[in-house]
Amino acid sequence: MEKATFAGGCFWCMVKPFVEWEGIEKVTSGYMGGHVENPTYEDVKSGKTGHLEVVQIEFNTNIFPYEKLLEVYWMQIDPTDDGGQFHDRGESYKTAIFYHSEEQRILAEKSKKELEASGRFKKPIVTEIRPAMIFYEAEEYHQDYYKKNPEHYLEDRKKSGRDEFIKKYWNK
């Protein structure tokens, strides 16, 4: 098993796209990248801890390679937005790939360069590639939110504009 950690705005919307694949063993919502120990959701949301909302994925690289995770990740975000994601604004909602090994760093940098060269986006790709730090698991009510609160999840996702963006840039 390996771990991958991605920040893509609200972590509620970042779980479901990954759990549906064979080889993905676990997807956990949490926080990474900040300077405060054991932050709460309210701490992170305030923007004062430096943490980003992330999903940490445990996966079997023989079944689902890291390169495929990167492809799925890019298709969930607006990599040109440095102010957050969709209707979620602020530091904690920025995008980032947190690498857990030198191989992951190299693959992440390569995929970012390929996306930049593709011409898919007119603005620069601003998603950062950063070393993984301590992962803090989010509160239980955030885990698998799309299952626990399907109506609110769907309503929030619809209001966010994420699906329209994905359709415009990825479902061509």
PDB file of N, CA, C and O in Angstrom, residues 29-63:
ATOM      1  N   SER A  29     -10.658  12.058   4.708  1.00  0.00           N
ATOM      2  CA  SER A  29     -10.629  13.522   4.697  1.00  0.00           C
ATOM      3  C   SER A  29      -9.790  14.025   5.857  1.00  0.00           C
ATOM      4  O   SER A  29      -9.837  13.460   6.955  1.00  0.00           O
ATOM      5  N   GLY A  30      -9.021  15.079   5.615  1.00  0.00           N
ATOM      6  CA  GLY A  30      -8.199  15.616   6.683  1.00  0.00           C
ATOM      7  C   GLY A  30      -7.539  16.926   6.318  1.00  0.00           C
ATOM      8  O   GLY A  30      -7.994  17.627   5.401  1.00  0.00           O
ATOM      9  N   TYR A  31      -6.465  17.231   7.025  1.00  0.00           N
ATOM     10  CA  TYR A  31      -5.768  18.508   6.898  1.00  0.00           C
ATOM     11  C   TYR A  31      -4.267  18.265   6.805  1.00  0.00           C
ATOM     12  O   TYR A  31      -3.726  17.401   7.479  1.00  0.00           O
ATOM     13  N   MET A  32      -3.590  19.067   5.977  1.00  0.00           N
ATOM     14  CA  MET A  32      -2.143  18.953   5.841  1.00  0.00           C
ATOM     15  C   MET A  32      -1.577  20.303   5.438  1.00  0.00           C
ATOM     16  O   MET A  32      -2.248  21.106   4.793  1.00  0.00           O
ATOM     17  N   GLY A  33      -0.322  20.505   5.806  1.00  0.00           N
ATOM     18  CA  GLY A  33       0.420  21.652   5.316  1.00  0.00           C
ATOM     19  C   GLY A  33       0.510  22.838   6.250  1.00  0.00           C
ATOM     20  O   GLY A  33       1.099  23.847   5.894  1.00  0.00           O
ATOM     21  N   GLY A  34      -0.049  22.744   7.422  1.00  0.00           N
ATOM     22  CA  GLY A  34      -0.064  23.894   8.315  1.00  0.00           C
ATOM     23  C   GLY A  34       0.951  23.842   9.430  1.00  0.00           C
ATOM     24  O   GLY A  34       1.823  22.991   9.468  1.00  0.00           O
ATOM     25  N   HIS A  35       0.798  24.776  10.367  1.00  0.00           N
ATOM     26  CA  HIS A  35       1.756  24.932  11.458  1.00  0.00           C
ATOM     27  C   HIS A  35       1.146  24.742  12.844  1.00  0.00           C
ATOM     28  O   HIS A  35       1.806  24.995  13.846  1.00  0.00           O
ATOM     29  N   VAL A  36      -0.091  24.279  12.917  1.00  0.00           N
ATOM     30  CA  VAL A  36      -0.770  24.075  14.192  1.00  0.00           C
ATOM     31  C   VAL A  36      -0.997  22.578  14.380  1.00  0.00           C
ATOM     32  O   VAL A  36      -1.442  21.899  13.452  1.00  0.00           O
ATOM     33  N   GLU A  37      -0.686  22.069  15.564  1.00  0.00           N
ATOM     34  CA  GLU A  37      -0.912  20.656  15.846  1.00  0.00           C
ATOM     35  C   GLU A  37      -2.389  20.395  16.105  1.00  0.00           C
ATOM     36  O   GLU A  37      -3.076  21.196  16.742  1.00  0.00           O
ATOM     37  N   ASN A  38      -2.856  19.259  15.613  1.00  0.00           N
ATOM     38  CA  ASN A  38      -4.233  18.785  15.834  1.00  0.00           C
ATOM     39  C   ASN A  38      -5.292  19.855  15.555  1.00  0.00           C
ATOM     40  O   ASN A  38      -6.132  20.148  16.410  1.00  0.00           O
ATOM     41  N   PRO A  39      -5.290  20.439  14.360  1.00  0.00           N
ATOM     42  CA  PRO A  39      -6.282  21.469  14.066  1.00  0.00           C
ATOM     43  C   PRO A  39      -7.682  20.886  13.937  1.00  0.00           C
ATOM     44  O   PRO A  39      -7.846  19.725  13.560  1.00  0.00           O
ATOM     45  N   THR A  40      -8.656  21.692  14.264  1.00  0.00           N
ATOM     46  CA  THR A  40     -10.055  21.316  14.056  1.00  0.00           C
ATOM     47  C   THR A  40     -10.508  21.901  12.719  1.00  0.00           C
ATOM     48  O   THR A  40      -9.829  22.754  12.125  1.00  0.00           O
ATOM     49  N   TYR A  41     -11.672  21.472  12.281  1.00  0.00           N
ATOM     50  CA  TYR A  41     -12.256  22.005  11.054  1.00  0.00           C
ATOM     51  C   TYR A  41     -12.396  23.527  11.149  1.00  0.00           C
ATOM     52  O   TYR A  41     -12.056  24.247  10.215  1.00  0.00           O
ATOM     53  N   GLU A  42     -12.875  24.013  12.272  1.00  0.00           N
ATOM     54  CA  GLU A  42     -13.054  25.457  12.451  1.00  0.00           C
ATOM     55  C   GLU A  42     -11.713  26.183  12.413  1.00  0.00           C
ATOM     56  O   GLU A  42     -11.610  27.274  11.848  1.00  0.00           O
ATOM     57  N   ASP A  43     -10.680  25.598  13.009  1.00  0.00           N
ATOM     58  CA  ASP A  43      -9.340  26.194  12.954  1.00  0.00           C
ATOM     59  C   ASP A  43      -8.872  26.333  11.513  1.00  0.00           C
ATOM     60  O   ASP A  43      -8.395  27.386  11.100  1.00  0.00           O
ATOM     61  N   VAL A  44      -8.989  25.242  10.762  1.00  0.00           N
ATOM     62  CA  VAL A  44      -8.512  25.222   9.381  1.00  0.00           C
ATOM     63  C   VAL A  44      -9.320  26.186   8.524  1.00  0.00           C
ATOM     64  O   VAL A  44      -8.768  26.957   7.737  1.00  0.00           O
ATOM     65  N   LYS A  45     -10.632  26.144   8.681  1.00  0.00           N
ATOM     66  CA  LYS A  45     -11.525  27.004   7.896  1.00  0.00           C
ATOM     67  C   LYS A  45     -11.233  28.489   8.136  1.00  0.00           C
ATOM     68  O   LYS A  45     -11.421  29.321   7.246  1.00  0.00           O
ATOM     69  N   SER A  46     -10.726  28.828   9.305  1.00  0.00           N
ATOM     70  CA  SER A  46     -10.414  30.222   9.623  1.00  0.00           C
ATOM     71  C   SER A  46      -9.275  30.755   8.765  1.00  0.00           C
ATOM     72  O   SER A  46      -9.090  31.961   8.639  1.00  0.00           O
ATOM     73  N   GLY A  47      -8.462  29.833   8.207  1.00  0.00           N
ATOM     74  CA  GLY A  47      -7.332  30.231   7.385  1.00  0.00           C
ATOM     75  C   GLY A  47      -6.092  30.614   8.179  1.00  0.00           C
ATOM     76  O   GLY A  47      -5.088  31.024   7.601  1.00  0.00           O
ATOM     77  N   LYS A  48      -6.126  30.438   9.484  1.00  0.00           N
ATOM     78  CA  LYS A  48      -5.008  30.876  10.325  1.00  0.00           C
ATOM     79  C   LYS A  48      -4.006  29.770  10.647  1.00  0.00           C
ATOM     80  O   LYS A  48      -2.970  30.035  11.252  1.00  0.00           O
ATOM     81  N   THR A  49      -4.294  28.520  10.248  1.00  0.00           N
ATOM     82  CA  THR A  49      -3.398  27.421  10.601  1.00  0.00           C
ATOM     83  C   THR A  49      -2.425  27.063   9.478  1.00  0.00           C
ATOM     84  O   THR A  49      -1.463  26.340   9.718  1.00  0.00           O
ATOM     85  N   GLY A  50      -2.714  27.511   8.270  1.00  0.00           N
ATOM     86  CA  GLY A  50      -1.893  27.162   7.123  1.00  0.00           C
ATOM     87  C   GLY A  50      -2.229  25.820   6.503  1.00  0.00           C
ATOM     88  O   GLY A  50      -1.647  25.438   5.495  1.00  0.00           O
ATOM     89  N   HIS A  51      -3.176  25.086   7.091  1.00  0.00           N
ATOM     90  CA  HIS A  51      -3.557  23.779   6.562  1.00  0.00           C
ATOM     91  C   HIS A  51      -4.470  23.917   5.344  1.00  0.00           C
ATOM     92  O   HIS A  51      -5.219  24.888   5.224  1.00  0.00           O
ATOM     93  N   LEU A  52      -4.407  22.907   4.503  1.00  0.00           N
ATOM     94  CA  LEU A  52      -5.341  22.762   3.395  1.00  0.00           C
ATOM     95  C   LEU A  52      -6.242  21.577   3.703  1.00  0.00           C
ATOM     96  O   LEU A  52      -5.819  20.619   4.355  1.00  0.00           O
ATOM     97  N   GLU A  53      -7.480  21.632   3.224  1.00  0.00           N
ATOM     98  CA  GLU A  53      -8.337  20.453   3.298  1.00  0.00           C
ATOM     99  C   GLU A  53      -7.812  19.473   2.259  1.00  0.00           C
ATOM    100  O   GLU A  53      -7.580  19.843   1.106  1.00  0.00           O
ATOM    101  N   VAL A  54      -7.607  18.226   2.673  1.00  0.00           N
ATOM    102  CA  VAL A  54      -7.033  17.221   1.784  1.00  0.00           C
ATOM    103  C   VAL A  54      -7.793  15.903   1.891  1.00  0.00           C
ATOM    104  O   VAL A  54      -8.554  15.684   2.838  1.00  0.00           O
ATOM    105  N   VAL A  55      -7.544  15.059   0.901  1.00  0.00           N
ATOM    106  CA  VAL A  55      -7.920  13.658   1.011  1.00  0.00           C
ATOM    107  C   VAL A  55      -6.635  12.853   0.967  1.00  0.00           C
ATOM    108  O   VAL A  55      -5.743  13.141   0.166  1.00  0.00           O
ATOM    109  N   GLN A  56      -6.528  11.892   1.874  1.00  0.00           N
ATOM    110  CA  GLN A  56      -5.388  10.989   1.857  1.00  0.00           C
ATOM    111  C   GLN A  56      -5.898   9.633   1.388  1.00  0.00           C
ATOM    112  O   GLN A  56      -6.864   9.095   1.930  1.00  0.00           O
ATOM    113  N   ILE A  57      -5.249   9.132   0.351  1.00  0.00           N
ATOM    114  CA  ILE A  57      -5.694   7.925  -0.329  1.00  0.00           C
ATOM    115  C   ILE A  57      -4.683   6.814  -0.077  1.00  0.00           C
ATOM    116  O   ILE A  57      -3.485   6.999  -0.293  1.00  0.00           O
ATOM    117  N   GLU A  58      -5.176   5.679   0.388  1.00  0.00           N
ATOM    118  CA  GLU A  58      -4.352   4.482   0.501  1.00  0.00           C
ATOM    119  C   GLU A  58      -4.707   3.604  -0.687  1.00  0.00           C
ATOM    120  O   GLU A  58      -5.883   3.298  -0.909  1.00  0.00           O
ATOM    121  N   PHE A  59      -3.682   3.248  -1.471  1.00  0.00           N
ATOM    122  CA  PHE A  59      -3.958   2.544  -2.716  1.00  0.00           C
ATOM    123  C   PHE A  59      -2.919   1.480  -3.000  1.00  0.00           C
ATOM    124  O   PHE A  59      -1.788   1.534  -2.523  1.00  0.00           O
ATOM    125  N   ASN A  60      -3.336   0.513  -3.797  1.00  0.00           N
ATOM    126  CA  ASN A  60      -2.450  -0.550  -4.253  1.00  0.00           C
ATOM    127  C   ASN A  60      -1.921  -0.132  -5.614  1.00  0.00           C
ATOM    128  O   ASN A  60      -2.650  -0.148  -6.603  1.00  0.00           O
ATOM    129  N   THR A  61      -0.672   0.251  -5.653  1.00  0.00           N
ATOM    130  CA  THR A  61      -0.082   0.788  -6.871  1.00  0.00           C
ATOM    131  C   THR A  61      -0.020  -0.243  -8.002  1.00  0.00           C
ATOM    132  O   THR A  61       0.047   0.123  -9.177  1.00  0.00           O
ATOM    133  N   ASN A  62      -0.079  -1.530  -7.667  1.00  0.00           N
ATOM    134  CA  ASN A  62      -0.089  -2.567  -8.707  1.00  0.00           C
ATOM    135  C   ASN A  62      -1.425  -2.622  -9.440  1.00  0.00           C
ATOM    136  O   ASN A  62      -1.491  -3.053 -10.587  1.00  0.00           O
ATOM    137  N   ILE A  63      -2.487  -2.199  -8.770  1.00  0.00           N
ATOM    138  CA  ILE A  63      -3.823  -2.205  -9.373  1.00  0.00           C
ATOM    139  C   ILE A  63      -4.176  -0.826  -9.912  1.00  0.00           C
ATOM    140  O   ILE A  63      -4.762  -0.692 -10.994  1.00  0.00           O
TER     141      ILE A  63
END
